[in-house]
Amino acid sequence: MADRQPLVTAPLAAAVHRALSEPILLGGAPRSLAIANATLASAIGLGLRLWLAGAVLLILGHTASVWAARHDPQFVEVTRRHLRLPGYFRV
């Protein structure tokens, strides 16, 4: 009985679909940030009737969020966590 081998000798592996591991992007930007940016730009453009300011805000905001998502796709979640948790080591 001392010569028993374990039933599973190889490590277990399971295939994970790519959609479960990649962030949800809308036009290259994180979905929540793209929706918030478009809502704010359309509120300025339609509500305040500042069409040019709304269009500029939409283009600049979306470009900045796409740039940030290329460098770190999880930057929105990291920023939320950074703002929520207190800083313990003050310099």
PDB file of N, CA, C and O in Angstrom, residues 16-24:
ATOM      1  N   VAL A  16     -10.094  28.664 -20.980  1.00  0.00           N
ATOM      2  CA  VAL A  16     -10.915  29.818 -20.628  1.00  0.00           C
ATOM      3  C   VAL A  16     -11.141  30.636 -21.887  1.00  0.00           C
ATOM      4  O   VAL A  16     -10.195  30.941 -22.615  1.00  0.00           O
ATOM      5  N   HIS A  17     -12.388  30.973 -22.134  1.00  0.00           N
ATOM      6  CA  HIS A  17     -12.698  31.754 -23.327  1.00  0.00           C
ATOM      7  C   HIS A  17     -12.070  33.135 -23.221  1.00  0.00           C
ATOM      8  O   HIS A  17     -11.974  33.718 -22.145  1.00  0.00           O
ATOM      9  N   ARG A  18     -11.624  33.652 -24.362  1.00  0.00           N
ATOM     10  CA  ARG A  18     -10.939  34.943 -24.389  1.00  0.00           C
ATOM     11  C   ARG A  18     -11.809  36.081 -23.877  1.00  0.00           C
ATOM     12  O   ARG A  18     -11.327  37.033 -23.267  1.00  0.00           O
ATOM     13  N   ALA A  19     -13.115  35.998 -24.092  1.00  0.00           N
ATOM     14  CA  ALA A  19     -14.023  37.054 -23.661  1.00  0.00           C
ATOM     15  C   ALA A  19     -14.116  37.156 -22.143  1.00  0.00           C
ATOM     16  O   ALA A  19     -14.489  38.199 -21.615  1.00  0.00           O
ATOM     17  N   LEU A  20     -13.759  36.108 -21.428  1.00  0.00           N
ATOM     18  CA  LEU A  20     -13.816  36.139 -19.973  1.00  0.00           C
ATOM     19  C   LEU A  20     -12.587  36.784 -19.348  1.00  0.00           C
ATOM     20  O   LEU A  20     -12.620  37.191 -18.188  1.00  0.00           O
ATOM     21  N   SER A  21     -11.522  36.894 -20.099  1.00  0.00           N
ATOM     22  CA  SER A  21     -10.291  37.428 -19.533  1.00  0.00           C
ATOM     23  C   SER A  21      -9.936  38.816 -20.048  1.00  0.00           C
ATOM     24  O   SER A  21      -9.064  39.466 -19.494  1.00  0.00           O
ATOM     25  N   GLU A  22     -10.584  39.304 -21.096  1.00  0.00           N
ATOM     26  CA  GLU A  22     -10.285  40.628 -21.639  1.00  0.00           C
ATOM     27  C   GLU A  22     -11.289  41.650 -21.122  1.00  0.00           C
ATOM     28  O   GLU A  22     -12.449  41.332 -20.884  1.00  0.00           O
ATOM     29  N   PRO A  23     -10.860  42.896 -20.958  1.00  0.00           N
ATOM     30  CA  PRO A  23     -11.789  43.938 -20.500  1.00  0.00           C
ATOM     31  C   PRO A  23     -12.796  44.300 -21.582  1.00  0.00           C
ATOM     32  O   PRO A  23     -12.540  44.125 -22.772  1.00  0.00           O
ATOM     33  N   ILE A  24     -13.957  44.808 -21.168  1.00  0.00           N
ATOM     34  CA  ILE A  24     -14.991  45.212 -22.107  1.00  0.00           C
ATOM     35  C   ILE A  24     -14.687  46.635 -22.551  1.00  0.00           C
ATOM     36  O   ILE A  24     -14.701  47.562 -21.743  1.00  0.00           O
TER      37      ILE A  24
END
